[in-house]
C-alpha positions as a printed NumPy array, in Angstrom:
array([[  0.352,  -0.402,   0.069],
       [  2.858,   2.183,   0.979],
       [  4.588,   1.346,  -2.311],
       [  1.403,   2.498,  -4.745],
       [  0.679,   5.928,  -2.552],
       [  4.318,   6.434,  -3.638],
       [  3.662,   5.891,  -7.084],
       [  6.101,   3.041,  -7.569],
       [  4.551,  -0.618,  -8.688],
       [  3.182,  -3.429,  -6.23 ],
       [  5.885,  -5.423,  -5.163],
       [  5.247,  -9.261,  -6.779],
       [  4.813, -12.266,  -4.848],
       [  8.051, -14.585,  -4.819],
       [  7.363, -17.936,  -6.302],
       [  6.799, -20.797,  -3.714],
       [ 10.126, -22.156,  -2.785],
       [ 10.935, -26.096,  -2.933],
       [ 10.195, -26.494,   0.818],
       [  6.864, -24.78 ,   0.31 ],
       [  5.842, -26.886,  -2.615],
       [  6.358, -30.017,  -0.486],
       [  4.341, -28.95 ,   2.373],
       [  1.888, -28.319,   0.159],
       [  1.796, -31.319,  -1.507],
       [  1.69 , -32.985,   2.024],
       [  5.013, -34.79 ,   1.695],
       [  7.166, -32.559,   4.001],
       [  7.933, -33.412,   7.645],
       [  5.316, -32.06 ,   9.873],
       [  5.145, -31.664,  13.535],
       [  2.265, -33.732,  15.2  ],
       [  0.759, -30.486,  16.497],
       [  0.559, -29.711,  12.766],
       [ -0.575, -32.926,  11.422],
       [ -3.002, -32.692,  13.916],
       [ -4.492, -29.334,  12.696],
       [ -3.806, -29.753,   8.866],
       [ -4.077, -33.39 ,   7.65 ],
       [ -7.731, -35.827,   7.59 ],
       [ -7.141, -38.917,   8.479],
       [-10.718, -40.059,   8.016],
       [-12.616, -37.513,   5.612],
       [-16.357, -37.944,   5.735],
       [-16.417, -38.796,   1.621],
       [-14.633, -42.118,   2.586],
       [-17.844, -42.985,   4.79 ],
       [-19.897, -41.753,   1.382],
       [-17.848, -44.149,  -0.637],
       [-18.733, -46.866,   1.774],
       [-22.189, -46.203,   1.412],
       [-22.2  , -45.988,  -2.397],
       [-20.503, -49.484,  -2.665],
       [-22.617, -51.032,   0.156],
       [-25.618, -50.337,  -2.996],
       [-23.487, -51.875,  -5.518],
       [-23.088, -48.867,  -7.715],
       [-21.26 , -50.207, -10.405],
       [-20.555, -46.898, -12.073],
       [-20.661, -42.833, -11.153],
       [-20.485, -40.52 , -14.242],
       [-19.686, -37.18 , -13.483],
       [-17.739, -34.332, -15.252],
       [-15.377, -32.95 , -12.192],
       [-16.29 , -30.423, -10.048],
       [-14.858, -28.977,  -7.045],
       [-18.084, -28.953,  -4.899],
       [-17.319, -33.006,  -4.986],
       [-13.359, -32.858,  -5.158],
       [-13.526, -34.714,  -1.485],
       [-15.953, -37.227,  -2.861],
       [-14.035, -37.733,  -6.325],
       [-10.483, -38.015,  -4.451],
       [-12.35 , -40.91 ,  -1.954],
       [-13.701, -42.774,  -5.235],
       [-10.392, -43.397,  -6.403],
       [ -7.951, -43.372,  -3.428],
       [-10.419, -44.969,  -0.975],
       [-12.355, -46.89 ,  -2.995],
       [-10.077, -48.253,  -5.444],
       [-12.066, -46.466,  -8.329],
       [-13.952, -49.839,  -8.333],
       [-17.693, -50.729,  -7.605],
       [-18.156, -47.19 ,  -8.204],
       [-15.812, -46.428, -11.065],
       [-15.606, -43.017, -12.285],
       [-16.736, -42.047, -16.028],
       [-15.44 , -39.051, -16.926],
       [-17.967, -37.337, -19.041],
       [-17.968, -33.918, -20.66 ],
       [-21.101, -32.32 , -19.539],
       [-23.446, -32.833, -16.766],
       [-26.18 , -33.84 , -19.723],
       [-24.259, -36.194, -21.229],
       [-23.546, -38.201, -17.415],
       [-27.306, -38.3  , -16.659],
       [-28.217, -39.764, -20.073],
       [-25.579, -42.184, -20.313],
       [-27.052, -42.903, -16.631],
       [-30.142, -43.187, -18.105],
       [-29.516, -45.59 , -20.798],
       [-27.139, -47.85 , -18.609],
       [-30.253, -48.291, -15.958],
       [-32.83 , -50.03 , -18.362],
       [-30.281, -52.475, -19.582],
       [-28.063, -53.251, -16.217],
       [-31.863, -53.293, -14.153],
       [-29.886, -51.19 , -11.952],
       [-29.24 , -47.18 , -11.181],
       [-25.85 , -45.789, -12.032],
       [-24.788, -42.703,  -9.96 ],
       [-24.135, -38.906, -11.187],
       [-22.28 , -36.289,  -9.28 ],
       [-23.373, -32.673, -10.268],
       [-21.097, -29.925,  -9.343],
       [-23.479, -27.434,  -7.699],
       [-25.81 , -24.792,  -9.284],
       [-24.416, -25.321, -12.893],
       [-24.072, -28.844, -12.643],
       [-27.69 , -29.331, -11.49 ],
       [-28.806, -26.749, -14.421],
       [-26.77 , -28.41 , -17.098],
       [-28.465, -31.911, -16.12 ],
       [-31.9  , -30.516, -16.062],
       [-33.164, -31.814, -19.403],
       [-31.579, -35.18 , -19.512],
       [-33.006, -35.566, -15.911],
       [-36.534, -34.937, -17.436],
       [-36.328, -37.264, -19.802],
       [-35.129, -40.021, -17.3  ],
       [-38.325, -38.813, -14.983],
       [-40.944, -39.152, -18.328],
       [-39.419, -42.696, -18.954],
       [-39.239, -44.046, -15.191],
       [-35.649, -44.73 , -15.322],
       [-33.794, -45.073, -11.829],
       [-30.904, -43.355, -11.009],
       [-29.157, -41.547,  -7.69 ],
       [-27.871, -38.02 ,  -8.487],
       [-25.398, -36.443,  -5.893],
       [-25.487, -32.713,  -6.016],
       [-22.135, -31.134,  -4.474],
       [-23.197, -27.679,  -2.741],
       [-21.344, -25.906,   0.092],
       [-24.131, -24.783,   2.445],
       [-22.218, -23.143,   5.23 ],
       [-21.637, -19.583,   4.075],
       [-19.016, -19.08 ,   6.808],
       [-16.789, -21.491,   5.141],
       [-17.106, -21.007,   1.781],
       [-13.979, -19.565,  -0.25 ],
       [-14.569, -16.917,  -2.005],
       [-15.629, -16.246,  -5.573],
       [-17.032, -18.904,  -7.831],
       [-17.726, -21.339,  -4.512],
       [-20.489, -18.728,  -3.831],
       [-21.728, -18.667,  -7.227],
       [-21.697, -22.42 ,  -7.521],
       [-23.694, -22.671,  -4.259],
       [-27.325, -22.733,  -3.351],
       [-29.555, -22.634,  -0.35 ],
       [-31.365, -25.301,  -1.766],
       [-29.368, -26.694,  -5.422],
       [-31.656, -29.151,  -6.221],
       [-34.71 , -27.104,  -6.83 ],
       [-34.304, -26.576, -10.152],
       [-34.999, -30.142, -11.014],
       [-37.396, -31.029,  -7.815],
       [-40.434, -31.089, -10.445],
       [-39.458, -33.903, -12.03 ],
       [-37.318, -36.443,  -9.422],
       [-39.052, -39.001,  -7.5  ],
       [-37.32 , -37.534,  -4.019],
       [-34.717, -35.405,  -3.06 ],
       [-32.549, -34.74 ,   0.813],
       [-29.805, -32.048,   1.737],
       [-28.215, -34.488,   4.568],
       [-26.52 , -32.16 ,   7.706],
       [-24.522, -35.031,   9.147],
       [-22.728, -37.818,   7.593],
       [-25.024, -40.638,   9.17 ],
       [-27.891, -38.333,   8.132],
       [-26.403, -38.702,   4.655],
       [-25.563, -42.732,   4.873],
       [-29.646, -43.297,   5.753],
       [-30.574, -40.721,   2.875],
       [-28.387, -42.104,   0.158],
       [-29.988, -45.61 ,   1.151],
       [-33.351, -44.211,   1.36 ],
       [-33.132, -42.741,  -2.23 ],
       [-31.973, -45.634,  -3.811],
       [-34.687, -47.576,  -2.351],
       [-37.229, -44.754,  -3.684],
       [-35.669, -44.959,  -6.972],
       [-35.861, -48.53 ,  -7.381],
       [-39.698, -48.948,  -6.121],
       [-41.82 , -48.916,  -9.072],
       [-42.964, -46.164, -10.581],
       [-39.311, -45.897, -10.751],
       [-37.175, -42.45 , -11.111],
       [-34.133, -40.216, -10.665],
       [-33.706, -39.356,  -7.318],
       [-31.451, -36.61 ,  -5.524],
       [-29.15 , -36.251,  -2.225],
       [-26.77 , -33.274,  -1.736],
       [-23.506, -34.484,  -0.98 ],
       [-22.39 , -31.108,   1.248],
       [-18.493, -30.06 ,   0.637],
       [-17.958, -29.664,   4.198],
       [-19.311, -32.794,   5.233],
       [-16.903, -34.279,   2.719],
       [-14.215, -32.975,   3.58 ],
       [-14.036, -32.907,   7.312],
       [-12.693, -35.384,   9.661],
       [-14.726, -37.978,  10.535],
       [-12.44 , -38.635,  13.779],
       [-13.793, -41.414,  16.521],
       [-17.747, -40.226,  15.205],
       [-19.55 , -43.663,  15.123],
       [-20.942, -44.294,  11.445],
       [-22.899, -47.107,  10.092],
       [-23.553, -48.276,   7.   ],
       [-27.485, -48.856,   6.76 ],
       [-28.479, -52.048,   4.856],
       [-31.29 , -51.616,   2.068],
       [-34.194, -53.469,   1.817],
       [-35.512, -53.554,  -1.427],
       [-39.406, -53.146,  -1.855],
       [-41.225, -55.727,  -3.734],
       [-43.096, -54.679,  -7.19 ],
       [-46.816, -54.091,  -6.097],
       [-49.429, -56.456,  -7.607],
       [-53.333, -55.733,  -8.873],
       [-56.214, -56.54 ,  -6.302],
       [-57.196, -60.277,  -7.165],
       [-60.783, -59.12 ,  -7.126],
       [-59.852, -56.539, -10.104],
       [-57.747, -59.056, -11.78 ],
       [-60.664, -62.014, -11.856],
       [-62.949, -59.091, -13.18 ],
       [-60.036, -58.01 , -16.006],
       [-59.831, -61.91 , -16.813],
       [-63.84 , -62.369, -17.475],
       [-64.012, -59.244, -19.928],
       [-60.857, -60.614, -21.713],
       [-62.324, -64.318, -21.827],
       [-65.461, -62.943, -23.166],
       [-64.019, -60.62 , -25.959],
       [-64.665, -61.265, -29.189],
       [-61.837, -59.259, -30.305],
       [-59.45 , -58.749, -27.793],
       [-55.721, -56.813, -27.821],
       [-53.26 , -56.396, -25.77 ],
       [-51.425, -52.923, -25.713],
       [-47.819, -52.776, -24.038],
       [-45.643, -49.736, -23.441],
       [-43.171, -49.499, -20.516],
       [-44.211, -53.256, -19.507],
       [-41.293, -55.669, -19.289],
       [-38.675, -55.585, -17.069],
       [-36.841, -58.414, -18.087],
       [-36.974, -61.601, -20.603],
       [-39.316, -63.377, -17.828],
       [-41.878, -60.361, -18.253],
       [-41.441, -61.112, -21.92 ],
       [-42.532, -64.743, -21.424],
       [-45.258, -63.786, -19.389],
       [-46.738, -61.556, -22.244],
       [-46.395, -64.087, -24.807],
       [-48.063, -66.768, -22.718],
       [-51.412, -64.213, -21.968],
       [-51.491, -63.743, -25.766],
       [-51.687, -67.295, -26.356],
       [-53.738, -67.812, -23.485],
       [-56.202, -65.014, -25.468],
       [-55.284, -65.794, -28.858],
       [-54.981, -61.67 , -28.487],
       [-52.829, -59.626, -30.967],
       [-50.075, -57.76 , -28.978],
       [-49.409, -53.906, -29.843],
       [-46.099, -53.359, -28.513],
       [-45.454, -49.484, -28.349],
       [-41.64 , -49.917, -27.574],
       [-41.465, -47.963, -24.377],
       [-39.085, -51.228, -23.451],
       [-39.053, -54.345, -25.854],
       [-42.405, -56.325, -24.592],
       [-43.159, -58.794, -27.386],
       [-41.242, -61.122, -30.051],
       [-41.693, -59.15 , -33.34 ],
       [-41.281, -62.96 , -34.671],
       [-44.529, -64.134, -32.815],
       [-47.652, -64.334, -35.158],
       [-49.452, -62.134, -32.449],
       [-47.191, -59.611, -32.622],
       [-49.208, -56.823, -35.058],
       [-49.797, -53.181, -36.253],
       [-51.715, -50.514, -34.477],
       [-54.233, -50.49 , -36.809],
       [-55.624, -53.439, -35.312],
       [-56.959, -51.501, -32.357],
       [-60.103, -49.967, -34.205],
       [-61.653, -53.564, -33.933],
       [-61.282, -54.321, -30.507],
       [-63.859, -55.106, -28.027],
       [-61.695, -55.651, -25.314],
       [-58.352, -53.799, -24.803],
       [-55.855, -54.538, -21.86 ],
       [-52.945, -51.814, -21.374],
       [-49.839, -52.561, -19.826],
       [-48.201, -49.723, -18.267],
       [-49.665, -47.24 , -20.738],
       [-48.432, -43.803, -20.524],
       [-51.566, -42.371, -22.986],
       [-54.391, -44.65 , -22.791],
       [-55.99 , -41.414, -24.528],
       [-54.105, -41.799, -27.512],
       [-54.561, -45.448, -27.375],
       [-58.221, -44.409, -28.308],
       [-58.077, -41.141, -29.922],
       [-55.804, -39.704, -32.509],
       [-55.302, -35.657, -33.289],
       [-54.73 , -35.075, -37.071],
       [-52.153, -32.008, -36.805],
       [-52.683, -31.385, -40.893],
       [-54.332, -28.592, -42.496],
       [-57.228, -29.432, -39.875],
       [-56.195, -30.099, -36.067],
       [-58.87 , -32.048, -35.054],
       [-59.504, -35.131, -32.454],
       [-60.474, -38.316, -33.953],
       [-61.685, -41.13 , -32.296],
       [-59.954, -44.352, -33.754],
       [-61.624, -47.353, -31.475],
       [-64.679, -48.867, -31.374],
       [-67.519, -46.736, -29.323],
       [-68.108, -49.541, -26.847],
       [-64.654, -50.913, -26.786],
       [-63.957, -51.617, -23.307],
       [-60.6  , -50.501, -21.804],
       [-58.42 , -52.188, -19.033],
       [-55.795, -51.063, -17.274],
       [-52.866, -52.608, -15.126],
       [-49.668, -50.122, -13.901],
       [-48.184, -48.016, -11.488],
       [-48.622, -44.491, -13.355],
       [-51.428, -43.56 , -11.477],
       [-49.157, -44.183,  -7.444],
       [-47.078, -41.367,  -8.379],
       [-47.545, -38.38 , -10.448],
       [-46.667, -34.367, -10.172],
       [-48.937, -31.986, -11.444],
       [-46.329, -29.319, -13.344],
       [-45.218, -31.064, -16.214],
       [-47.262, -32.465, -18.324],
       [-45.733, -35.969, -19.043],
       [-48.9  , -38.165, -17.831],
       [-50.914, -37.357, -21.293],
       [-54.624, -36.56 , -21.396],
       [-57.178, -38.149, -19.117],
       [-59.043, -40.941, -20.201],
       [-61.526, -43.068, -17.668],
       [-60.771, -46.658, -18.471],
       [-63.93 , -49.615, -17.395],
       [-61.425, -51.051, -15.309],
       [-58.365, -49.441, -13.816],
       [-55.693, -51.872, -11.768],
       [-53.278, -50.099,  -9.695],
       [-50.144, -52.673,  -9.848],
       [-46.873, -53.269, -11.388],
       [-47.773, -54.762, -14.515],
       [-45.251, -57.508, -14.904],
       [-45.815, -58.734, -11.509],
       [-49.689, -58.783, -11.94 ],
       [-49.289, -60.848, -14.875],
       [-49.133, -64.424, -13.843],
       [-52.136, -63.836, -11.793],
       [-53.855, -62.561, -14.628],
       [-52.897, -65.467, -16.778],
       [-54.294, -67.941, -14.197],
       [-57.191, -65.895, -14.02 ],
       [-57.997, -65.845, -17.875],
       [-57.828, -69.448, -17.977],
       [-59.931, -70.54 , -15.448],
       [-62.584, -67.831, -17.131],
       [-62.179, -69.406, -20.411],
       [-65.003, -72.035, -21.243],
       [-64.324, -75.523, -22.236],
       [-66.11 , -74.564, -25.548],
       [-63.953, -71.993, -26.383],
       [-61.065, -74.097, -28.031],
       [-62.157, -73.679, -31.367],
       [-63.104, -69.939, -31.035],
       [-59.404, -69.795, -30.096],
       [-57.968, -71.628, -32.642],
       [-59.878, -69.921, -35.263],
       [-58.21 , -66.469, -33.893],
       [-54.678, -67.964, -34.03 ],
       [-54.913, -69.179, -37.977],
       [-56.342, -65.418, -38.684],
       [-53.683, -63.779, -36.972],
       [-50.969, -66.104, -38.42 ],
       [-51.754, -65.259, -42.129],
       [-52.024, -61.346, -40.95 ],
       [-48.82 , -61.709, -39.401],
       [-47.108, -63.178, -42.737],
       [-48.804, -61.1  , -44.942],
       [-47.724, -57.639, -43.006],
       [-44.169, -59.156, -42.964],
       [-44.519, -59.599, -46.679],
       [-46.029, -56.463, -47.31 ],
       [-43.086, -54.515, -45.295],
       [-40.403, -56.509, -47.237],
       [-41.822, -55.453, -50.759],
       [-42.174, -51.71 , -49.21 ],
       [-38.35 , -51.854, -48.395],
       [-37.217, -52.556, -51.726],
       [-38.684, -49.337, -53.237],
       [-35.514, -46.838, -53.695],
       [-33.209, -49.805, -53.031],
       [-30.483, -48.672, -54.837],
       [-31.222, -44.834, -54.33 ],
       [-28.199, -42.337, -53.524],
       [-28.443, -41.161, -50.786],
       [-29.173, -44.151, -49.018],
       [-32.788, -45.188, -48.053],
       [-33.798, -45.722, -44.54 ],
       [-34.862, -49.156, -45.594],
       [-31.73 , -50.321, -47.042],
       [-29.455, -48.866, -44.555],
       [-31.299, -50.672, -41.868],
       [-31.395, -53.903, -43.745],
       [-27.191, -53.375, -44.061],
       [-26.83 , -53.003, -40.361],
       [-29.082, -56.179, -39.661],
       [-27.2  , -58.324, -42.276],
       [-24.035, -57.371, -40.548],
       [-25.34 , -57.785, -37.105],
       [-28.118, -60.703, -37.251],
       [-25.514, -63.636, -36.673],
       [-24.079, -62.305, -33.153],
       [-25.459, -61.671, -29.965],
       [-26.679, -57.683, -30.367],
       [-28.875, -55.217, -29.28 ],
       [-30.26 , -52.101, -30.557],
       [-29.23 , -49.069, -27.804],
       [-31.853, -46.624, -27.633],
       [-35.447, -45.37 , -29.869],
       [-34.745, -45.443, -33.438],
       [-35.899, -42.556, -35.631],
       [-36.118, -45.24 , -38.156],
       [-38.772, -47.764, -38.002],
       [-37.595, -50.295, -40.582],
       [-35.597, -52.399, -37.635],
       [-38.64 , -52.867, -35.847],
       [-40.398, -54.265, -39.001],
       [-37.309, -56.125, -40.508],
       [-35.454, -57.275, -37.617],
       [-35.987, -59.94 , -35.012],
       [-36.477, -58.966, -31.844],
       [-37.014, -61.702, -29.597],
       [-35.02 , -60.95 , -26.263],
       [-35.728, -58.183, -24.184],
       [-32.157, -56.595, -23.662],
       [-32.588, -56.127, -27.659],
       [-34.062, -52.551, -27.212],
       [-34.868, -50.522, -24.048],
       [-37.255, -48.226, -25.338],
       [-37.041, -43.954, -26.284],
       [-36.27 , -41.171, -24.068],
       [-39.584, -40.527, -22.124],
       [-39.504, -36.63 , -22.496],
       [-38.203, -36.735, -26.093],
       [-35.533, -34.283, -25.52 ],
       [-32.862, -33.851, -27.687],
       [-29.406, -34.608, -26.567],
       [-30.646, -38.017, -25.241],
       [-29.631, -41.042, -28.042],
       [-25.616, -40.542, -27.985],
       [-25.034, -40.371, -24.481],
       [-27.923, -42.98 , -23.675],
       [-26.328, -45.467, -26.684],
       [-23.064, -45.338, -24.661],
       [-24.437, -45.812, -21.435],
       [-26.702, -48.801, -22.615],
       [-23.426, -50.279, -24.835],
       [-21.558, -50.201, -21.03 ],
       [-24.308, -52.535, -19.446],
       [-24.201, -54.689, -22.646],
       [-20.355, -55.141, -22.486],
       [-19.853, -57.573, -19.586],
       [-21.829, -59.639, -21.76 ],
       [-19.721, -59.4  , -24.647],
       [-23.013, -57.922, -26.96 ],
       [-22.955, -56.049, -30.063],
       [-24.504, -52.723, -29.408],
       [-25.68 , -50.614, -32.195],
       [-27.597, -47.198, -32.581],
       [-29.023, -45.1  , -35.028],
       [-28.031, -41.863, -34.277],
       [-29.703, -38.319, -35.523],
       [-27.558, -36.192, -36.814],
       [-29.096, -33.292, -34.487],
       [-28.932, -35.348, -31.357],
       [-25.369, -36.016, -31.831],
       [-24.301, -32.337, -31.873],
       [-26.277, -31.752, -28.679],
       [-23.754, -33.922, -26.801],
       [-20.591, -34.732, -29.291],
       [-18.318, -35.147, -26.289],
       [-19.816, -38.409, -25.385],
       [-18.034, -39.926, -28.408],
       [-14.607, -39.307, -26.25 ],
       [-16.235, -40.815, -22.843],
       [-16.975, -43.996, -25.513],
       [-13.335, -43.937, -26.667],
       [-11.594, -43.389, -23.297],
       [-13.399, -45.959, -21.515],
       [-13.18 , -48.556, -24.454],
       [-16.892, -48.477, -24.845],
       [-17.956, -50.838, -27.766],
       [-20.672, -49.002, -29.379],
       [-21.495, -48.889, -33.482],
       [-22.808, -45.388, -34.19 ],
       [-24.584, -45.472, -37.749],
       [-25.297, -41.655, -38.306],
       [-29.098, -41.485, -39.763],
       [-27.449, -37.83 , -41.244],
       [-30.207, -36.4  , -42.71 ],
       [-28.586, -32.808, -42.549],
       [-31.631, -31.205, -40.667],
       [-33.795, -31.041, -38.081],
       [-36.21 , -32.675, -39.995],
       [-39.615, -32.717, -37.925],
       [-39.318, -29.455, -37.496],
       [-39.285, -29.062, -41.13 ],
       [-42.286, -30.991, -41.337],
       [-43.84 , -28.922, -38.834],
       [-43.155, -25.682, -40.445],
       [-44.609, -27.138, -43.787],
       [-47.484, -27.601, -41.823],
       [-48.019, -24.159, -40.41 ],
       [-47.333, -23.   , -44.303],
       [-49.646, -25.301, -45.311],
       [-52.508, -24.327, -42.87 ],
       [-51.553, -20.8  , -43.56 ],
       [-51.846, -21.171, -47.347],
       [-48.178, -19.699, -47.58 ],
       [-44.723, -21.067, -49.012],
       [-44.557, -24.532, -48.118],
       [-41.245, -25.863, -49.313],
       [-38.798, -22.879, -49.398],
       [-39.659, -21.384, -45.928],
       [-39.488, -24.792, -44.163],
       [-35.725, -25.139, -44.761],
       [-35.464, -21.791, -43.18 ],
       [-33.713, -22.868, -39.29 ],
       [-34.126, -26.082, -39.414],
       [-31.573, -27.115, -42.16 ],
       [-27.537, -28.193, -41.147],
       [-26.154, -27.449, -44.312],
       [-23.696, -24.672, -46.169],
       [-21.347, -26.204, -44.582],
       [-22.636, -29.514, -43.913],
       [-21.221, -31.425, -40.867],
       [-18.586, -33.934, -40.794],
       [-19.153, -36.005, -38.126],
       [-16.533, -38.722, -39.196],
       [-13.568, -35.94 , -38.963],
       [-15.757, -34.873, -35.592],
       [-15.813, -38.667, -34.146],
       [-11.99 , -38.999, -35.189],
       [-11.082, -35.727, -33.311],
       [-12.469, -37.602, -30.38 ],
       [-10.675, -40.402, -30.933],
       [-13.517, -42.895, -32.651],
       [-13.086, -45.057, -35.485],
       [-14.779, -43.529, -38.368],
       [-15.891, -43.735, -41.792],
       [-18.076, -41.572, -44.101],
       [-20.35 , -39.639, -45.462],
       [-21.529, -42.502, -47.35 ],
       [-24.096, -41.675, -50.038],
       [-23.334, -44.932, -52.028],
       [-25.291, -47.994, -50.4  ],
       [-23.056, -50.347, -52.2  ],
       [-20.394, -49.278, -49.645],
       [-22.413, -49.959, -46.792],
       [-21.671, -53.59 , -46.19 ],
       [-18.091, -53.551, -46.589],
       [-17.427, -50.435, -44.433],
       [-20.379, -52.1  , -41.733],
       [-17.903, -55.425, -41.808],
       [-14.81 , -53.096, -40.76 ],
       [-16.56 , -51.047, -38.1  ],
       [-18.137, -54.183, -36.472],
       [-14.859, -55.687, -36.456],
       [-13.595, -52.363, -34.382],
       [-16.487, -52.679, -32.113],
       [-16.13 , -56.394, -31.697],
       [-12.232, -55.478, -30.807],
       [-13.66 , -53.285, -27.687],
       [-13.502, -49.979, -29.286],
       [-16.282, -47.501, -30.479],
       [-17.116, -46.927, -34.285],
       [-19.406, -44.267, -36.286],
       [-20.44 , -44.443, -39.964],
       [-21.575, -41.144, -41.362],
       [-24.624, -42.407, -43.781],
       [-25.621, -39.218, -45.36 ],
       [-29.639, -38.586, -46.393],
       [-29.463, -35.236, -48.037],
       [-27.539, -34.136, -51.248],
       [-28.223, -31.214, -53.429],
       [-30.852, -29.625, -51.254],
       [-33.202, -32.184, -51.726],
       [-34.816, -33.735, -48.442],
       [-35.711, -37.533, -48.242]])
């Protein structure tokens, strides 16, 4: 201060000496008094890791942040970076979406660490997807609640009185523990709530001061987890449903987020065969084999006299539709006398702000209970309710649906031949080339496909071969969720493939680096139409309704051209094997063979298949 008053320059601080550097690293010799004052022998974050290990959490995804630096260090040095293992992500949204895709394949939650206020806000969209999709995960939010202990500057801006507030409307439960024992009990409770039907994300704040404080001699216990069994539907209601189904002339089964595992798939086959009732799989999960003769398209709903919906998210949408063309109007698609039975856990837990629960429709019989857990009782009740004379009626139904299934399959194969040799590549040709490359292997389609051809042309028979969509339709889900799904499939040695929309990957390209860094084998096949094509169609509808330019105006603000994105180079930059852009369908087969070899060797690969040239949208 005196120097500045006299007009001189402020003295520069001397660089740290070698001795000071050694002391800062904790490697110098300290006195007993200094050790007691400075060093932490039993940090609180070690206990936090012990609780995570007790829950058998296999991975924790995170973009590193100082608000959970204590936990990070404990995961590595105390926990040995094993169960849970840290997955380095380049954005919190990617970390959460990765956990989302993983949970649906692994059947258990992954943990995600989010740094303070900014980490929670970055993660919000992906958390909303998981909430809508009923996918469990445990979010650990870093925070520094005690203002008297915060460092100046960023630590204040990244702390909050309530750091979970931005996502509270779309998680099942959260807590901000004020002690380590409180944290342990809350984390176990959170895991239990996340995995209780209906499942969903939960959040627990891991206070930075608790992480870094010395436990000392404080007695701490790791609580034991008591898993909650899935609730079953009321026995009387199940018997009533069975009577309605057994008496029906044209029963139809609709499954959405129904099956938890292969047992659920097999149970649905048993119910369908007991009734000889066709199944419409809405693909919220892989519920029913598309090779089975009772697998049918949604058009059959119009002829049903009794519909049973399993974990339906949108009952109204199965009975009605909204035509969004020049005229926007609702239209009933089911028979006026159809009876609707629903079994599911959706009504057991709702919140009011976000409207993911869809339009209300009053079912004739609504049964609260996990559909898969309820199905064994329903199957037995259906068999008891069927009259002995119904065998011929059931045989006639079976014959009709076998013919319909074969005819539908042949019609789809015929349609797939259209523009087979076109350049750019047709979506049907792309789907069949990928199928030919993987069909003889133990394969899985990682996430929802904006290309519907695989569900018509591939053979889906195992539950793990498809795990449903994003839930909330938030862009930026597909790429990281595919990586998470591939991580879960890796232990079983499965070949994981995903059709990757171009707009979706541009939200979260950094997840390619995570896949390369952690050696997660995933084949990403770009569905690169070089536009946000759904928005193109929305603008076309608006222009048509207003009698304005339909084609030219719809491309402004929606297309990804001038310049086109070079996804092959983007992937190479992140360390992922890649090739493209591919416009010649004849090149697909050989390049897919190369890509599959890369994935089977344990690394990710990406093929950029372009579907737009010369400004022509296909």
